[in-house]
Short mmCIF file of C-alpha atoms in Angstrom, two decimals:
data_model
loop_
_atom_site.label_atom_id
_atom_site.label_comp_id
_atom_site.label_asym_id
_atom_site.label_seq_id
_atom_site.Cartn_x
_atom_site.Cartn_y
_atom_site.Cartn_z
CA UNK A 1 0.00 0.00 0.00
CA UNK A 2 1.37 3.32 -0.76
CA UNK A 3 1.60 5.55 2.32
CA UNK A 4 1.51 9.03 0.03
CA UNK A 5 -1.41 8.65 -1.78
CA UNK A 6 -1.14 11.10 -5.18
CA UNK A 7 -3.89 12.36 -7.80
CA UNK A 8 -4.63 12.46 -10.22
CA UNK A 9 -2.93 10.14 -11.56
CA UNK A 10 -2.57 11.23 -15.00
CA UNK A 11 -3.68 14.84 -15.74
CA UNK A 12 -3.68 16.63 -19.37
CA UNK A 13 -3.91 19.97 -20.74
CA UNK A 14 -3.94 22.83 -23.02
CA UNK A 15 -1.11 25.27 -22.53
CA UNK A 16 -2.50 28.24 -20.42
CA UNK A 17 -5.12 26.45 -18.34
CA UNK A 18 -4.18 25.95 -14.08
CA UNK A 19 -4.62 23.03 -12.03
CA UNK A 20 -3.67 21.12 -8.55
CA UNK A 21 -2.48 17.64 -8.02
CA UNK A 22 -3.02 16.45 -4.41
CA UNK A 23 -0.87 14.40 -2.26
CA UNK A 24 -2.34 12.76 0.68
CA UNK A 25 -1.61 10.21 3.79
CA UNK A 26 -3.24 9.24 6.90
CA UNK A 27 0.39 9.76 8.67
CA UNK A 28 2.16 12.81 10.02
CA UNK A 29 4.74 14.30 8.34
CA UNK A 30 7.66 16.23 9.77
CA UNK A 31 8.26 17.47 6.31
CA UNK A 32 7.28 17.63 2.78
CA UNK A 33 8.92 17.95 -0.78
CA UNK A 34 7.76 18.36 -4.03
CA UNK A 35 9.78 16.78 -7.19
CA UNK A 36 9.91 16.86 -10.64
CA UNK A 37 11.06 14.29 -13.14
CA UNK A 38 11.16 13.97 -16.80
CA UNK A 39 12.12 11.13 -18.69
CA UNK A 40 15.15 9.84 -19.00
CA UNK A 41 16.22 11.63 -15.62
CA UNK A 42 16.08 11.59 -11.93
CA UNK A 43 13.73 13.60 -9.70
CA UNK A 44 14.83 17.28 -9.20
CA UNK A 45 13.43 18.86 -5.88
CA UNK A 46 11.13 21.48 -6.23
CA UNK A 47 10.19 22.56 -2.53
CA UNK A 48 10.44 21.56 0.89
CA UNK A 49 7.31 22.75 3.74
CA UNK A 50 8.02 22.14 6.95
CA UNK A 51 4.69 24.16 8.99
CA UNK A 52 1.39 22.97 8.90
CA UNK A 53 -0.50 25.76 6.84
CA UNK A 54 2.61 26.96 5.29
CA UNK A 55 1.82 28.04 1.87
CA UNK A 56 4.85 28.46 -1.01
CA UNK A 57 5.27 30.13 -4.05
CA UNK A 58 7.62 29.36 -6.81
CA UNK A 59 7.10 31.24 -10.18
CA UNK A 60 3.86 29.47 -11.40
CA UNK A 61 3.60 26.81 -8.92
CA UNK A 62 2.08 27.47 -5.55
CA UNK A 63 2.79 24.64 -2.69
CA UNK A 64 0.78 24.59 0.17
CA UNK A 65 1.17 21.97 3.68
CA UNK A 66 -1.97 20.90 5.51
CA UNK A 67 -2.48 22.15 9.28
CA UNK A 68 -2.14 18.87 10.28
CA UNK A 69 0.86 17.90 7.99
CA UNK A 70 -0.84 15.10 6.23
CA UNK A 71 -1.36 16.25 3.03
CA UNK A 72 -0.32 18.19 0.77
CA UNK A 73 -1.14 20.09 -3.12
CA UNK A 74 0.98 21.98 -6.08
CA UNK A 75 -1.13 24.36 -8.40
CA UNK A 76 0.26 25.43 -11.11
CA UNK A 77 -0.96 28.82 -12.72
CA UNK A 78 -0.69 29.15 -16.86
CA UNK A 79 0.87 25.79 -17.52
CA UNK A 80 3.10 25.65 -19.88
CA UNK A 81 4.81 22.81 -22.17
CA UNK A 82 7.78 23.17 -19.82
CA UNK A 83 5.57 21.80 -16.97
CA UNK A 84 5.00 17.99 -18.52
CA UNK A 85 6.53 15.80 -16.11
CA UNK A 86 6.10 13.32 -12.92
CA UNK A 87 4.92 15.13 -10.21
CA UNK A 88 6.00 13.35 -6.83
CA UNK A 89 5.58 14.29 -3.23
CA UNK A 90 8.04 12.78 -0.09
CA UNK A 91 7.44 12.79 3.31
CA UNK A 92 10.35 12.41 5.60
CA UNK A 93 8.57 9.88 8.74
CA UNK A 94 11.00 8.13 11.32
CA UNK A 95 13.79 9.42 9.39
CA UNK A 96 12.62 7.36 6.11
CA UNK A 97 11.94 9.12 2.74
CA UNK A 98 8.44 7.92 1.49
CA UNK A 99 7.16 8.93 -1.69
CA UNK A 100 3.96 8.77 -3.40
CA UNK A 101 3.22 7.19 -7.09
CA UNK A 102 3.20 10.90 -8.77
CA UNK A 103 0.83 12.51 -10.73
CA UNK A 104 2.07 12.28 -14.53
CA UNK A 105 1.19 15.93 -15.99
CA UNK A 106 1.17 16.39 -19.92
CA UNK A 107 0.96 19.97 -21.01
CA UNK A 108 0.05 20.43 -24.66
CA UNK A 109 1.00 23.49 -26.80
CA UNK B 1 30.42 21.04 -10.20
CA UNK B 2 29.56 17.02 -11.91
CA UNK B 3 26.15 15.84 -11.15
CA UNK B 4 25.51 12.65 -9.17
CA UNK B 5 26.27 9.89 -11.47
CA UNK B 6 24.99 5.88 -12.07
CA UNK B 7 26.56 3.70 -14.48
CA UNK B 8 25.61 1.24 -16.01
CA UNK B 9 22.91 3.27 -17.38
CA UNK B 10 20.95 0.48 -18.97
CA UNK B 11 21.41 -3.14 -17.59
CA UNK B 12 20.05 -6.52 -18.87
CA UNK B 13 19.93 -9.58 -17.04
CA UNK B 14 17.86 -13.04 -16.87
CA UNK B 15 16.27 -14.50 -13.55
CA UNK B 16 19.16 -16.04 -11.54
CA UNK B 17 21.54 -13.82 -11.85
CA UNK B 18 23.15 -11.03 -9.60
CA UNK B 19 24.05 -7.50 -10.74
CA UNK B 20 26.22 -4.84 -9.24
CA UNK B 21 25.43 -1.31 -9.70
CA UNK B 22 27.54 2.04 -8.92
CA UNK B 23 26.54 5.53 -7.55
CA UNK B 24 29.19 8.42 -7.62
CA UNK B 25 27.46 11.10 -5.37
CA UNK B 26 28.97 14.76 -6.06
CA UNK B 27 31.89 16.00 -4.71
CA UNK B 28 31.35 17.10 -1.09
CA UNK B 29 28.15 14.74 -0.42
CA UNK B 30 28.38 11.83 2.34
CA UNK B 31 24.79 10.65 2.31
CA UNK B 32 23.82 8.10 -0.86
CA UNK B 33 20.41 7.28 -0.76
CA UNK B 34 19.18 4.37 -3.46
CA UNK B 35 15.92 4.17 -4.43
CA UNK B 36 13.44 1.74 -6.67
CA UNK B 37 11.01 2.99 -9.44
CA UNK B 38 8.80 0.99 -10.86
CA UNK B 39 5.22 2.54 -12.76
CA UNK B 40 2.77 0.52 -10.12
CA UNK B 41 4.93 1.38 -6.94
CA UNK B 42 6.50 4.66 -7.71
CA UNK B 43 9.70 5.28 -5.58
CA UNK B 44 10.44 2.83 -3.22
CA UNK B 45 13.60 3.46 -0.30
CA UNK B 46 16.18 0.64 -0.45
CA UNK B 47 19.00 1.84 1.87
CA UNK B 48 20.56 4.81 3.44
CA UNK B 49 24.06 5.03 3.61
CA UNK B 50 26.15 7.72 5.58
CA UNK B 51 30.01 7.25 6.09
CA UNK B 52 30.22 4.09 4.68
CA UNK B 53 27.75 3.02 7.52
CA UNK B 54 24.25 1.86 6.78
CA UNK B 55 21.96 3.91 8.20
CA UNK B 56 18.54 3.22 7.32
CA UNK B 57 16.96 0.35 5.19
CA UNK B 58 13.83 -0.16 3.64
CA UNK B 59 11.21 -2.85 3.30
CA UNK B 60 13.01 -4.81 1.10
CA UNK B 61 14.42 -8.65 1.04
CA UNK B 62 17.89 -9.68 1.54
CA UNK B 63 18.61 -10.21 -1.86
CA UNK B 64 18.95 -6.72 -2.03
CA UNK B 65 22.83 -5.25 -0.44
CA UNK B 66 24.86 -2.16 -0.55
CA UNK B 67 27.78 -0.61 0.75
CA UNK B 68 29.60 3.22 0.67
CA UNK B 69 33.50 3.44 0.34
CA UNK B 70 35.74 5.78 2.23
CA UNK B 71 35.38 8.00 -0.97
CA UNK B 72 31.52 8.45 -0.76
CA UNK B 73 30.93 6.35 -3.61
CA UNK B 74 28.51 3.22 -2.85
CA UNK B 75 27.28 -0.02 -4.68
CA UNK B 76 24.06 -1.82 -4.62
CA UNK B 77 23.88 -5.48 -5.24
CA UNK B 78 20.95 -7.27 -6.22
CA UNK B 79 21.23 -11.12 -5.96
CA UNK B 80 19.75 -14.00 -7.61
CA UNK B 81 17.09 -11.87 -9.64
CA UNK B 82 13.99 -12.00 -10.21
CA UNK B 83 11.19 -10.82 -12.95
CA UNK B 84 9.96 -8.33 -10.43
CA UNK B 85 13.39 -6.46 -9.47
CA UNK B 86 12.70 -5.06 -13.16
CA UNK B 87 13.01 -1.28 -12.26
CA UNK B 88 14.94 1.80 -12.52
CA UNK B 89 17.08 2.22 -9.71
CA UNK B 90 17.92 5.88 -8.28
CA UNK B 91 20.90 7.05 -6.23
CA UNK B 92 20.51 10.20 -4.78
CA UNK B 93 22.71 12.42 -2.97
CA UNK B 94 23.08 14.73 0.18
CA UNK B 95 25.32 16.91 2.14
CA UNK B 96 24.17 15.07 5.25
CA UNK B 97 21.68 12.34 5.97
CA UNK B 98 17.98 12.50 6.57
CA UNK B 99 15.32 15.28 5.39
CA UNK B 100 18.52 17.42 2.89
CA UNK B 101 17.66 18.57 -0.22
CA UNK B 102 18.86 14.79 -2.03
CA UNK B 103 20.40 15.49 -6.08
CA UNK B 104 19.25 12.24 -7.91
CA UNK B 105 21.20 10.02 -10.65
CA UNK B 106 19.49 9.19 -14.14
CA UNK B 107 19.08 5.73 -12.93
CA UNK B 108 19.92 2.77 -13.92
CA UNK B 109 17.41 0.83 -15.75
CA UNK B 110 17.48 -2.52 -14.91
CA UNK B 111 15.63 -5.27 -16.92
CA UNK B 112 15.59 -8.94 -15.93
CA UNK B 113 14.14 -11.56 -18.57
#
């Protein structure tokens, strides 16, 4: 069973439009991050949220932490074809990385 | 300054066999992390290593081994293989150990027939 649970799990667009991909557990986090991957490569970190509530913005992308550090979400204003990717979220518990499935995002021009 | 790198990057091997594979973390880092991808399971944490001491493992069987060398540079070995181990297999890197902003590999993508 996967402890981060991510959605969608597939998500496609039309350059310009905005959405949010979700990442979720029933655990407690002490921390959070957001990565990127496109093919061929390995996950580049996006962001890391530490406080419950904490809301972060990078560019286009907006990352916000639950009050109760379980879940988490990444919207992403005016997508672009730059944006296609896998989405995944990690959550650091008893000093293991766990990562969700990811959210595979196609942006097309 | 060089990127974390994983060779082989492409690997081939049939059920039964073992396979070695190597992580160079960058310059500086003494945390190497190695992870397994596969589409139904996403990421999956194999081992932690930190000083060429083990400092975490994952959920995984003993089939599955590593080590770190006095230079930072580790090696996972997967033993007597199986269809499943089929995967791409991710080494990241870190200043220190634990929740550190980790600089992944390409993989190496490892197919077992």
């Amino acid at each position: 069973t996967q402890l981060l649970e991510q959605s969608p799990q597939f998500l496609s667009i039309q350059e310009g439009e905005n959405l949010t991909v979700y990442c979720n557990s029933s655990s407690v986090f002490s921390s959070l991050q957001w990565y990127r991957q496109e093919p061929g490569e390995g996950p580049v970190l996006l962001v890391t949220v530490v406080t419950g509530g904490e809301v972060k913005k990078l560019k286009r992308l907006t990352f916000q932490f639950g009050d109760a550090r379980k879940d988490s979400s990444l919207h992403i204003t005016a997508a672009q074809p730059g944006d296609t990717g896998l989405y995944l979220c990690a959550g650091e518990e008893d000093n293991d990385m766990r990562f969700g499935a990811g959210t595979r995002l196609t942006v097309k021009p | 300054k060089a990127g974390v790198t994983q060779t082989p990057r492409y690997l081939i091997k049939t059920r039964g066999q073992q396979v070695t594979l190597s992580c160079s973390p960058i310059s500086g880092h003494r945390s190497v992390s190695w992870y397994q991808q596969t589409p139904g399971q996403g990421l999956q944490f194999l081992f932690e290593y930190f000083s060429e001491t083990q400092r975490n493992k994952g959920n995984f069987p003993g089939r599955f081994s590593g080590r770190q060398f006095s230079n930072s540079r580790s090696e996972m070995n997967v033993s007597t293989l199986e269809l499943g181990d089929s995967a791409l297999y991710l080494c990241a890197s870190s200043i220190l150990p634990g929740l550190n902003e980790q600089f992944f590999g390409p993989g190496t993508r490892l197919t077992v027939l």
